[in-house]
Phi, psi and omega in degrees: 000157182294341178304315180300321180295335181264007179076021180240172176210168175302318181297319181291323176296318179298316178298316180301325182266353183058048176231169179290144177301322180297328178294316178296320178299314180299319179293317182296332179271356179083012181272342176221162177242137173203113180302318181300314181287320178300317178294319180295318178296317179297315178300321182298332180249008174075040178220192178251157176301325180296323179283324182285324182234066185298332179288340180268341182234079181299144179298141178287140179285148177293138177296146180293138180253008179278145176266133178240000000 
């Protein structure tokens, strides 16, 4: 995972957040949701939660420009 390339690990993210490593693992695998953990993982690799977990953050639809 890219965390290792950035000098981080699941365990270090868990320590930083004071949560269980297994909790961070479950979120990273998509088995659980946690905005706090998703943001921490994204920050650790220098991206956004939306880019890291695109299936969890669907793109917002463009507002309709038709007049009714």
